[in-house]
C-alpha atoms as a printed R data frame, in Angstrom:
    type eleno elety resid chain resno       x       y       z
1   ATOM     1    CA   MET     A     1 -47.715 107.706  20.855
2   ATOM     2    CA   GLN     A     2 -46.150 110.180  23.321
3   ATOM     3    CA   SER     A     3 -43.320 112.358  22.029
4   ATOM     4    CA   SER     A     4 -40.929 110.563  24.376
5   ATOM     5    CA   VAL     A     5 -41.324 106.899  25.233
6   ATOM     6    CA   LYS     A     6 -39.324 104.706  27.653
7   ATOM     7    CA   ILE     A     7 -37.636 102.267  25.338
8   ATOM     8    CA   GLY     A     8 -35.425  99.316  26.043
9   ATOM     9    CA   PHE     A     9 -32.851  98.048  23.578
10  ATOM    10    CA   ILE     A    10 -31.031  94.811  24.051
11  ATOM    11    CA   GLY     A    11 -28.200  93.951  21.587
12  ATOM    12    CA   LEU     A    12 -25.939  96.784  20.439
13  ATOM    13    CA   GLY     A    13 -23.942  95.147  17.698
14  ATOM    14    CA   ILE     A    14 -23.357  96.228  14.099
15  ATOM    15    CA   MET     A    15 -27.095  96.553  13.491
16  ATOM    16    CA   GLY     A    16 -28.421  97.297  16.934
17  ATOM    17    CA   ALA     A    17 -26.206 100.249  17.788
18  ATOM    18    CA   PRO     A    18 -27.280 102.472  14.885
19  ATOM    19    CA   MET     A    19 -30.919 101.406  15.253
20  ATOM    20    CA   ALA     A    20 -30.858 102.378  18.929
21  ATOM    21    CA   GLY     A    21 -29.052 105.594  17.936
22  ATOM    22    CA   HIS     A    22 -31.994 106.679  15.729
23  ATOM    23    CA   LEU     A    23 -34.395 106.225  18.677
24  ATOM    24    CA   ILE     A    24 -32.128 108.318  20.931
25  ATOM    25    CA   GLN     A    25 -31.802 111.072  18.347
26  ATOM    26    CA   ALA     A    26 -35.586 111.213  18.136
27  ATOM    27    CA   GLY     A    27 -35.671 112.183  21.814
28  ATOM    28    CA   HIS     A    28 -36.722 108.912  23.388
29  ATOM    29    CA   GLN     A    29 -35.419 107.715  26.728
30  ATOM    30    CA   LEU     A    30 -33.483 104.488  26.230
31  ATOM    31    CA   PHE     A    31 -32.423 101.812  28.644
32  ATOM    32    CA   VAL     A    32 -29.857  99.541  27.043
33  ATOM    33    CA   HIS     A    33 -28.007  96.266  27.598
34  ATOM    34    CA   THR     A    34 -25.624  94.323  25.483
35  ATOM    35    CA   LEU     A    35 -23.059  91.516  25.911
36  ATOM    36    CA   GLY     A    36 -19.594  93.017  25.728
37  ATOM    37    CA   LYS     A    37 -18.694  96.668  25.561
38  ATOM    38    CA   VAL     A    38 -21.370  99.274  24.867
39  ATOM    39    CA   PRO     A    39 -20.429 101.148  21.638
40  ATOM    40    CA   GLU     A    40 -19.103 104.650  22.226
41  ATOM    41    CA   THR     A    41 -21.931 106.158  20.137
42  ATOM    42    CA   ILE     A    42 -24.350 104.777  22.715
43  ATOM    43    CA   SER     A    43 -22.308 105.218  25.919
44  ATOM    44    CA   ALA     A    44 -21.728 108.885  25.066
45  ATOM    45    CA   SER     A    45 -25.484 109.425  24.549
46  ATOM    46    CA   SER     A    46 -28.362 109.985  26.917
47  ATOM    47    CA   ALA     A    47 -29.047 106.258  27.124
48  ATOM    48    CA   THR     A    48 -29.063 104.541  30.533
49  ATOM    49    CA   GLN     A    49 -26.957 101.386  30.697
50  ATOM    50    CA   CYS     A    50 -28.489  98.420  32.564
51  ATOM    51    CA   MET     A    51 -26.653  95.450  34.012
52  ATOM    52    CA   SER     A    52 -29.114  92.881  32.568
53  ATOM    53    CA   ALA     A    53 -32.033  92.355  30.194
54  ATOM    54    CA   ARG     A    54 -34.176  92.101  33.248
55  ATOM    55    CA   GLY     A    55 -33.202  95.670  34.280
56  ATOM    56    CA   VAL     A    56 -34.144  96.919  30.845
57  ATOM    57    CA   ALA     A    57 -37.586  95.281  30.990
58  ATOM    58    CA   GLU     A    58 -38.258  96.664  34.463
59  ATOM    59    CA   ARG     A    59 -37.664 100.259  33.284
60  ATOM    60    CA   ALA     A    60 -38.949 100.321  29.685
61  ATOM    61    CA   ASP     A    61 -42.413 100.179  28.219
62  ATOM    62    CA   ILE     A    62 -41.354  98.880  24.814
63  ATOM    63    CA   ILE     A    63 -38.334  96.534  24.694
64  ATOM    64    CA   PHE     A    64 -36.452  95.874  21.448
65  ATOM    65    CA   ILE     A    65 -34.150  92.872  20.968
66  ATOM    66    CA   MET     A    66 -31.561  92.677  18.238
67  ATOM    67    CA   VAL     A    67 -29.260  89.649  18.713
68  ATOM    68    CA   PRO     A    68 -27.780  87.039  16.352
69  ATOM    69    CA   ASP     A    69 -29.799  83.815  16.625
70  ATOM    70    CA   THR     A    70 -32.659  81.900  18.182
71  ATOM    71    CA   PRO     A    71 -30.698  80.738  21.280
72  ATOM    72    CA   ASP     A    72 -29.567  84.322  21.887
73  ATOM    73    CA   VAL     A    73 -33.147  85.583  21.812
74  ATOM    74    CA   GLU     A    74 -34.267  82.778  24.123
75  ATOM    75    CA   ALA     A    75 -31.493  83.672  26.597
76  ATOM    76    CA   ALA     A    76 -32.371  87.436  26.456
77  ATOM    77    CA   LEU     A    77 -36.027  86.658  27.073
78  ATOM    78    CA   PHE     A    78 -36.034  83.727  29.485
79  ATOM    79    CA   GLY     A    79 -32.590  83.599  31.078
80  ATOM    80    CA   GLU     A    80 -32.263  83.991  34.808
81  ATOM    81    CA   ALA     A    81 -31.866  87.772  34.415
82  ATOM    82    CA   GLY     A    82 -33.875  87.991  31.202
83  ATOM    83    CA   VAL     A    83 -36.696  90.148  29.969
84  ATOM    84    CA   ALA     A    84 -39.403  87.822  31.304
85  ATOM    85    CA   ALA     A    85 -38.033  88.141  34.856
86  ATOM    86    CA   GLY     A    86 -38.284  91.945  34.477
87  ATOM    87    CA   LEU     A    87 -41.861  91.770  33.134
88  ATOM    88    CA   LYS     A    88 -43.232  89.633  35.918
89  ATOM    89    CA   GLY     A    89 -43.180  92.289  38.586
90  ATOM    90    CA   SER     A    90 -43.613  95.424  36.499
91  ATOM    91    CA   GLY     A    91 -47.244  95.292  35.393
92  ATOM    92    CA   THR     A    92 -48.928  94.403  32.158
93  ATOM    93    CA   GLY     A    93 -49.214  96.130  28.799
94  ATOM    94    CA   LYS     A    94 -45.531  96.275  27.921
95  ATOM    95    CA   VAL     A    95 -44.406  95.279  24.470
96  ATOM    96    CA   VAL     A    96 -41.519  93.046  23.423
97  ATOM    97    CA   VAL     A    97 -40.248  93.503  19.903
98  ATOM    98    CA   ASP     A    98 -37.736  91.019  18.599
99  ATOM    99    CA   MET     A    99 -35.988  92.414  15.539
100 ATOM   100    CA   SER     A   100 -33.502  89.516  15.267
101 ATOM   101    CA   SER     A   101 -33.722  86.945  12.479
102 ATOM   102    CA   ILE     A   102 -34.685  83.646  14.139
103 ATOM   103    CA   SER     A   103 -36.893  80.564  13.855
104 ATOM   104    CA   PRO     A   104 -40.540  81.283  13.014
105 ATOM   105    CA   ILE     A   105 -41.622  78.253  15.063
106 ATOM   106    CA   ALA     A   106 -39.623  79.257  18.162
107 ATOM   107    CA   THR     A   107 -40.975  82.775  17.750
108 ATOM   108    CA   LYS     A   108 -44.559  81.595  18.133
109 ATOM   109    CA   ALA     A   109 -43.638  79.816  21.384
110 ATOM   110    CA   PHE     A   110 -41.783  82.883  22.681
111 ATOM   111    CA   ALA     A   111 -44.800  85.095  21.957
112 ATOM   112    CA   GLN     A   112 -47.103  82.803  23.856
113 ATOM   113    CA   LYS     A   113 -44.865  82.896  26.895
114 ATOM   114    CA   ILE     A   114 -44.665  86.701  26.857
115 ATOM   115    CA   ASN     A   115 -48.451  86.943  26.322
116 ATOM   116    CA   ALA     A   116 -48.965  84.721  29.393
117 ATOM   117    CA   LEU     A   117 -47.220  87.472  31.427
118 ATOM   118    CA   GLY     A   118 -49.837  89.979  30.287
119 ATOM   119    CA   CYS     A   119 -47.569  91.605  27.734
120 ATOM   120    CA   GLU     A   120 -47.547  91.958  23.929
121 ATOM   121    CA   TYR     A   121 -45.072  90.543  21.417
122 ATOM   122    CA   LEU     A   122 -44.061  91.455  17.893
123 ATOM   123    CA   ASP     A   123 -41.518  89.701  15.702
124 ATOM   124    CA   ALA     A   124 -39.987  92.321  13.376
125 ATOM   125    CA   PRO     A   125 -36.880  91.052  11.563
126 ATOM   126    CA   VAL     A   126 -35.169  93.431   9.166
127 ATOM   127    CA   SER     A   127 -33.453  93.466   5.778
128 ATOM   128    CA   GLY     A   128 -30.982  96.037   4.574
129 ATOM   129    CA   GLY     A   129 -27.813  95.216   6.495
130 ATOM   130    CA   GLU     A   130 -25.482  97.611   8.214
131 ATOM   131    CA   VAL     A   131 -26.024 100.315   5.609
132 ATOM   132    CA   GLY     A   132 -29.789 100.186   6.076
133 ATOM   133    CA   ALA     A   133 -29.413 100.277   9.834
134 ATOM   134    CA   LYS     A   134 -27.151 103.371   9.690
135 ATOM   135    CA   ASN     A   135 -29.346 105.120   7.125
136 ATOM   136    CA   ALA     A   136 -32.651 104.198   8.774
137 ATOM   137    CA   THR     A   137 -33.757 102.560   5.544
138 ATOM   138    CA   LEU     A   138 -34.370  99.056   6.752
139 ATOM   139    CA   SER     A   139 -37.229  96.891   5.521
140 ATOM   140    CA   ILE     A   140 -39.124  95.657   8.565
141 ATOM   141    CA   MET     A   141 -41.365  92.551   8.371
142 ATOM   142    CA   VAL     A   142 -43.713  92.370  11.344
143 ATOM   143    CA   GLY     A   143 -45.765  89.586  12.888
144 ATOM   144    CA   GLY     A   144 -48.292  90.263  15.614
145 ATOM   145    CA   PRO     A   145 -51.575  91.973  16.460
146 ATOM   146    CA   GLN     A   146 -52.663  94.979  14.368
147 ATOM   147    CA   ALA     A   147 -53.235  97.234  17.428
148 ATOM   148    CA   VAL     A   148 -49.709  96.522  18.810
149 ATOM   149    CA   PHE     A   149 -48.180  97.080  15.373
150 ATOM   150    CA   GLU     A   150 -49.865 100.457  15.179
151 ATOM   151    CA   ARG     A   151 -48.568 101.380  18.664
152 ATOM   152    CA   VAL     A   152 -45.009 100.625  17.695
153 ATOM   153    CA   SER     A   153 -45.092 101.823  14.128
154 ATOM   154    CA   PRO     A   154 -43.833 105.365  14.893
155 ATOM   155    CA   LEU     A   155 -40.700 103.762  16.330
156 ATOM   156    CA   PHE     A   156 -40.271 101.430  13.389
157 ATOM   157    CA   ALA     A   157 -40.487 104.505  11.151
158 ATOM   158    CA   LEU     A   158 -37.337 105.901  12.846
159 ATOM   159    CA   MET     A   159 -35.414 102.815  11.815
160 ATOM   160    CA   GLY     A   160 -36.780 101.800   8.430
161 ATOM   161    CA   LYS     A   161 -38.779 102.768   5.322
162 ATOM   162    CA   ASN     A   162 -40.621  99.688   4.084
163 ATOM   163    CA   ILE     A   163 -42.613  98.524   7.182
164 ATOM   164    CA   THR     A   164 -45.187  95.795   6.651
165 ATOM   165    CA   LEU     A   165 -47.453  93.931   9.008
166 ATOM   166    CA   VAL     A   166 -47.253  90.470   7.432
167 ATOM   167    CA   GLY     A   167 -49.596  88.627   9.796
168 ATOM   168    CA   ALA     A   168 -49.623  86.973  13.162
169 ATOM   169    CA   ASN     A   169 -46.685  86.199  15.432
170 ATOM   170    CA   GLY     A   170 -44.089  84.216  13.480
171 ATOM   171    CA   ASP     A   171 -45.128  85.548  10.121
172 ATOM   172    CA   GLY     A   172 -42.559  88.319  10.236
173 ATOM   173    CA   GLN     A   173 -39.833  85.706  10.753
174 ATOM   174    CA   THR     A   174 -41.303  83.597   7.940
175 ATOM   175    CA   ALA     A   175 -41.109  86.607   5.596
176 ATOM   176    CA   LYS     A   176 -37.459  87.202   6.597
177 ATOM   177    CA   VAL     A   177 -36.526  83.589   5.895
178 ATOM   178    CA   ALA     A   178 -38.266  83.855   2.524
179 ATOM   179    CA   ASN     A   179 -36.259  87.046   1.868
180 ATOM   180    CA   GLN     A   180 -33.017  85.263   2.623
181 ATOM   181    CA   ILE     A   181 -33.924  82.350   0.296
182 ATOM   182    CA   ILE     A   182 -34.434  84.839  -2.567
183 ATOM   183    CA   VAL     A   183 -31.236  86.741  -1.789
184 ATOM   184    CA   ALA     A   184 -29.079  83.622  -1.605
185 ATOM   185    CA   LEU     A   185 -30.443  82.172  -4.831
186 ATOM   186    CA   THR     A   186 -30.110  85.465  -6.646
187 ATOM   187    CA   ILE     A   187 -26.470  85.867  -5.501
188 ATOM   188    CA   GLU     A   188 -25.840  82.361  -6.892
189 ATOM   189    CA   ALA     A   189 -27.518  83.225 -10.201
190 ATOM   190    CA   VAL     A   190 -25.506  86.465 -10.564
191 ATOM   191    CA   ALA     A   191 -22.257  84.705  -9.695
192 ATOM   192    CA   GLU     A   192 -22.932  81.932 -12.297
193 ATOM   193    CA   ALA     A   193 -23.854  84.475 -14.950
194 ATOM   194    CA   LEU     A   194 -20.760  86.642 -14.446
195 ATOM   195    CA   LEU     A   195 -18.462  83.642 -14.179
196 ATOM   196    CA   PHE     A   196 -19.900  82.220 -17.424
197 ATOM   197    CA   ALA     A   197 -19.524  85.554 -19.174
198 ATOM   198    CA   SER     A   198 -15.974  86.075 -17.923
199 ATOM   199    CA   ARG     A   199 -14.818  82.596 -18.797
200 ATOM   200    CA   ALA     A   200 -16.258  83.016 -22.316
201 ATOM   201    CA   GLY     A   201 -14.056  86.040 -22.762
202 ATOM   202    CA   ALA     A   202 -16.520  88.873 -22.252
203 ATOM   203    CA   ASP     A   203 -15.840  91.826 -19.887
204 ATOM   204    CA   PRO     A   204 -18.005  90.992 -16.779
205 ATOM   205    CA   ALA     A   205 -18.332  94.648 -15.870
206 ATOM   206    CA   ARG     A   206 -19.855  95.471 -19.276
207 ATOM   207    CA   VAL     A   207 -22.017  92.318 -19.186
208 ATOM   208    CA   ARG     A   208 -23.334  93.445 -15.809
209 ATOM   209    CA   GLN     A   209 -23.995  96.931 -17.177
210 ATOM   210    CA   ALA     A   210 -25.947  95.447 -20.120
211 ATOM   211    CA   LEU     A   211 -27.990  93.226 -17.899
212 ATOM   212    CA   MET     A   212 -28.897  96.065 -15.632
213 ATOM   213    CA   GLY     A   213 -31.092  97.496 -18.367
214 ATOM   214    CA   GLY     A   214 -33.144  94.317 -18.909
215 ATOM   215    CA   PHE     A   215 -35.430  91.852 -17.136
216 ATOM   216    CA   ALA     A   216 -32.483  90.272 -15.276
217 ATOM   217    CA   SER     A   217 -31.865  93.535 -13.428
218 ATOM   218    CA   SER     A   218 -31.935  93.342  -9.624
219 ATOM   219    CA   LYS     A   219 -30.503  95.073  -6.606
220 ATOM   220    CA   ILE     A   220 -28.215  92.121  -6.165
221 ATOM   221    CA   LEU     A   221 -26.887  92.316  -9.700
222 ATOM   222    CA   GLU     A   222 -26.306  96.040  -9.103
223 ATOM   223    CA   VAL     A   223 -24.580  95.848  -5.703
224 ATOM   224    CA   HIS     A   224 -23.185  92.336  -5.404
225 ATOM   225    CA   GLY     A   225 -22.443  91.965  -9.092
226 ATOM   226    CA   GLU     A   226 -20.195  95.017  -8.719
227 ATOM   227    CA   ARG     A   227 -18.585  93.405  -5.670
228 ATOM   228    CA   MET     A   228 -17.832  90.263  -7.677
229 ATOM   229    CA   VAL     A   229 -16.318  92.244 -10.559
230 ATOM   230    CA   LYS     A   230 -14.248  94.524  -8.269
231 ATOM   231    CA   ARG     A   231 -13.280  91.626  -5.937
232 ATOM   232    CA   ASN     A   232 -14.568  93.504  -2.871
233 ATOM   233    CA   PHE     A   233 -15.734  90.949  -0.330
234 ATOM   234    CA   GLU     A   234 -15.407  93.048   2.785
235 ATOM   235    CA   PRO     A   235 -18.476  92.131   4.828
236 ATOM   236    CA   GLY     A   236 -21.668  94.042   4.656
237 ATOM   237    CA   PHE     A   237 -23.545  90.818   5.589
238 ATOM   238    CA   ARG     A   238 -21.336  87.956   6.586
239 ATOM   239    CA   ILE     A   239 -21.585  84.479   5.076
240 ATOM   240    CA   GLU     A   240 -21.920  82.925   8.532
241 ATOM   241    CA   LEU     A   241 -25.081  84.948   9.179
242 ATOM   242    CA   HIS     A   242 -26.604  83.954   5.875
243 ATOM   243    CA   GLN     A   243 -25.743  80.346   6.682
244 ATOM   244    CA   LYS     A   244 -27.695  80.752   9.889
245 ATOM   245    CA   ASP     A   245 -30.739  82.052   7.974
246 ATOM   246    CA   LEU     A   246 -30.603  79.233   5.401
247 ATOM   247    CA   ASN     A   247 -30.361  76.738   8.281
248 ATOM   248    CA   LEU     A   248 -33.655  78.208   9.498
249 ATOM   249    CA   ALA     A   249 -35.155  77.841   6.014
250 ATOM   250    CA   LEU     A   250 -34.016  74.231   5.591
251 ATOM   251    CA   SER     A   251 -34.878  73.075   9.155
252 ATOM   252    CA   THR     A   252 -38.332  74.701   8.948
253 ATOM   253    CA   ALA     A   253 -38.898  73.187   5.517
254 ATOM   254    CA   ARG     A   254 -38.201  69.744   6.967
255 ATOM   255    CA   GLN     A   255 -40.722  70.394   9.729
256 ATOM   256    CA   LEU     A   256 -43.253  71.474   7.105
257 ATOM   257    CA   GLY     A   257 -42.553  68.492   4.847
258 ATOM   258    CA   ILE     A   258 -41.426  70.516   1.795
259 ATOM   259    CA   SER     A   259 -38.262  70.454  -0.319
260 ATOM   260    CA   LEU     A   260 -36.094  73.501  -1.012
261 ATOM   261    CA   PRO     A   261 -33.472  72.019  -3.378
262 ATOM   262    CA   ASN     A   262 -31.906  75.228  -4.611
263 ATOM   263    CA   THR     A   263 -31.751  76.650  -1.089
264 ATOM   264    CA   ALA     A   264 -29.825  73.579  -0.073
265 ATOM   265    CA   THR     A   265 -27.403  74.103  -3.018
266 ATOM   266    CA   ALA     A   266 -26.842  77.757  -2.023
267 ATOM   267    CA   GLN     A   267 -26.118  76.593   1.533
268 ATOM   268    CA   GLU     A   268 -23.528  74.097   0.309
269 ATOM   269    CA   LEU     A   269 -21.800  76.863  -1.621
270 ATOM   270    CA   PHE     A   270 -21.669  78.986   1.565
271 ATOM   271    CA   ASN     A   271 -20.372  75.933   3.399
272 ATOM   272    CA   ALA     A   272 -17.583  75.605   0.812
273 ATOM   273    CA   CYS     A   273 -16.647  79.264   1.301
274 ATOM   274    CA   SER     A   274 -16.625  78.756   5.089
275 ATOM   275    CA   ALA     A   275 -14.355  75.718   4.652
276 ATOM   276    CA   HIS     A   276 -11.889  77.950   2.860
277 ATOM   277    CA   GLY     A   277 -11.821  80.461   5.732
278 ATOM   278    CA   GLY     A   278 -14.591  82.656   4.425
279 ATOM   279    CA   LYS     A   279 -17.269  82.652   7.051
280 ATOM   280    CA   ALA     A   280 -16.631  86.330   7.670
281 ATOM   281    CA   TRP     A   281 -16.590  87.201   3.935
282 ATOM   282    CA   ASP     A   282 -19.509  89.158   2.534
283 ATOM   283    CA   HIS     A   283 -22.217  86.822   1.294
284 ATOM   284    CA   SER     A   284 -21.547  87.944  -2.302
285 ATOM   285    CA   ALA     A   285 -18.342  85.927  -1.973
286 ATOM   286    CA   MET     A   286 -20.454  82.840  -2.661
287 ATOM   287    CA   ALA     A   287 -19.007  83.465  -6.146
288 ATOM   288    CA   ARG     A   288 -15.659  82.194  -4.864
289 ATOM   289    CA   ALA     A   289 -17.013  78.691  -4.340
290 ATOM   290    CA   LEU     A   290 -18.129  78.594  -7.994
291 ATOM   291    CA   GLU     A   291 -14.779  80.035  -9.047
292 ATOM   292    CA   LYS     A   292 -12.943  77.295  -7.186
293 ATOM   293    CA   MET     A   293 -14.898  74.645  -9.079
294 ATOM   294    CA   ALA     A   294 -14.213  76.409 -12.362
295 ATOM   295    CA   ASN     A   295 -10.543  77.141 -11.580
296 ATOM   296    CA   PHE     A   296 -11.286  80.583 -12.878
297 ATOM   297    CA   GLU     A   297 -12.062  83.993 -11.319
298 ATOM   298    CA   ILE     A   298 -14.517  86.564 -12.556
299 ATOM   299    CA   GLY     A   299 -12.475  89.228 -14.350
300 ATOM   300    CA   GLN     A   300  -9.607  86.864 -15.090
301 ATOM   301    CA   LYS     A   301  -8.393  86.779 -18.696
302 ATOM   302    CA   PRO     A   302  -9.055  83.400 -20.346
303 ATOM   303    CA   GLY     A   303  -5.874  81.455 -21.178
């Protein structure tokens, strides 16, 4: 890959802005578009602001998309002033890379439409949250052709550390949904364990410390277990976003004819949090739904 590439970046939110920032810092020429105000870190940089996703696609060779949900990706790609409109008259060989977390089934359809325009498509959802985006330590799960993956890999390496070509288009999104199932169920397990320990009269902080040295150890026990003990539910990854991901898991499972009973339970606990005004809480606050049912908080002294 050339030392400087014309890159498009659509979606400059909590995740997208720092990801785009790493590409700018590496010396690449960026053309950007976002709904709402462009963050100051980007507006003060060398990036060129475009009025639409179409304008980005007309100018860039590789176009990244980082928006919240499936309908947002569809609008960015195929809206009246979307990416597809910009690709039609600008020649073939460009690459569209969707780094959002969306439906695997819709992703396959989107890829086919972009391919029909003579351009390539990768789905490359990420895990690691805002911290991973800022630190360029995201895990990136990619679906698409090997040659296209290799072409874009140097750019992925500026945004993440664990970068894996999972398979064909849609497989990256499938891996991300699987990731979110594991994360949700592990949060639920950690919350149950610490609630149990606390209600039984043990110090949940010390129980967590003890468990960190055994087979139950996990990143979620380490990070989110500490959040539960310290009652810090300021969002790193909001409940409403995890709800969206579990909706993808459950709706896709229905289409595949399989049952995900514990995923459904985790979703109901998120729903309970949301009903209590918690859709913007960190997803570790799933513990609060369990605490409501127990009428007891982790760290509370038993009566």
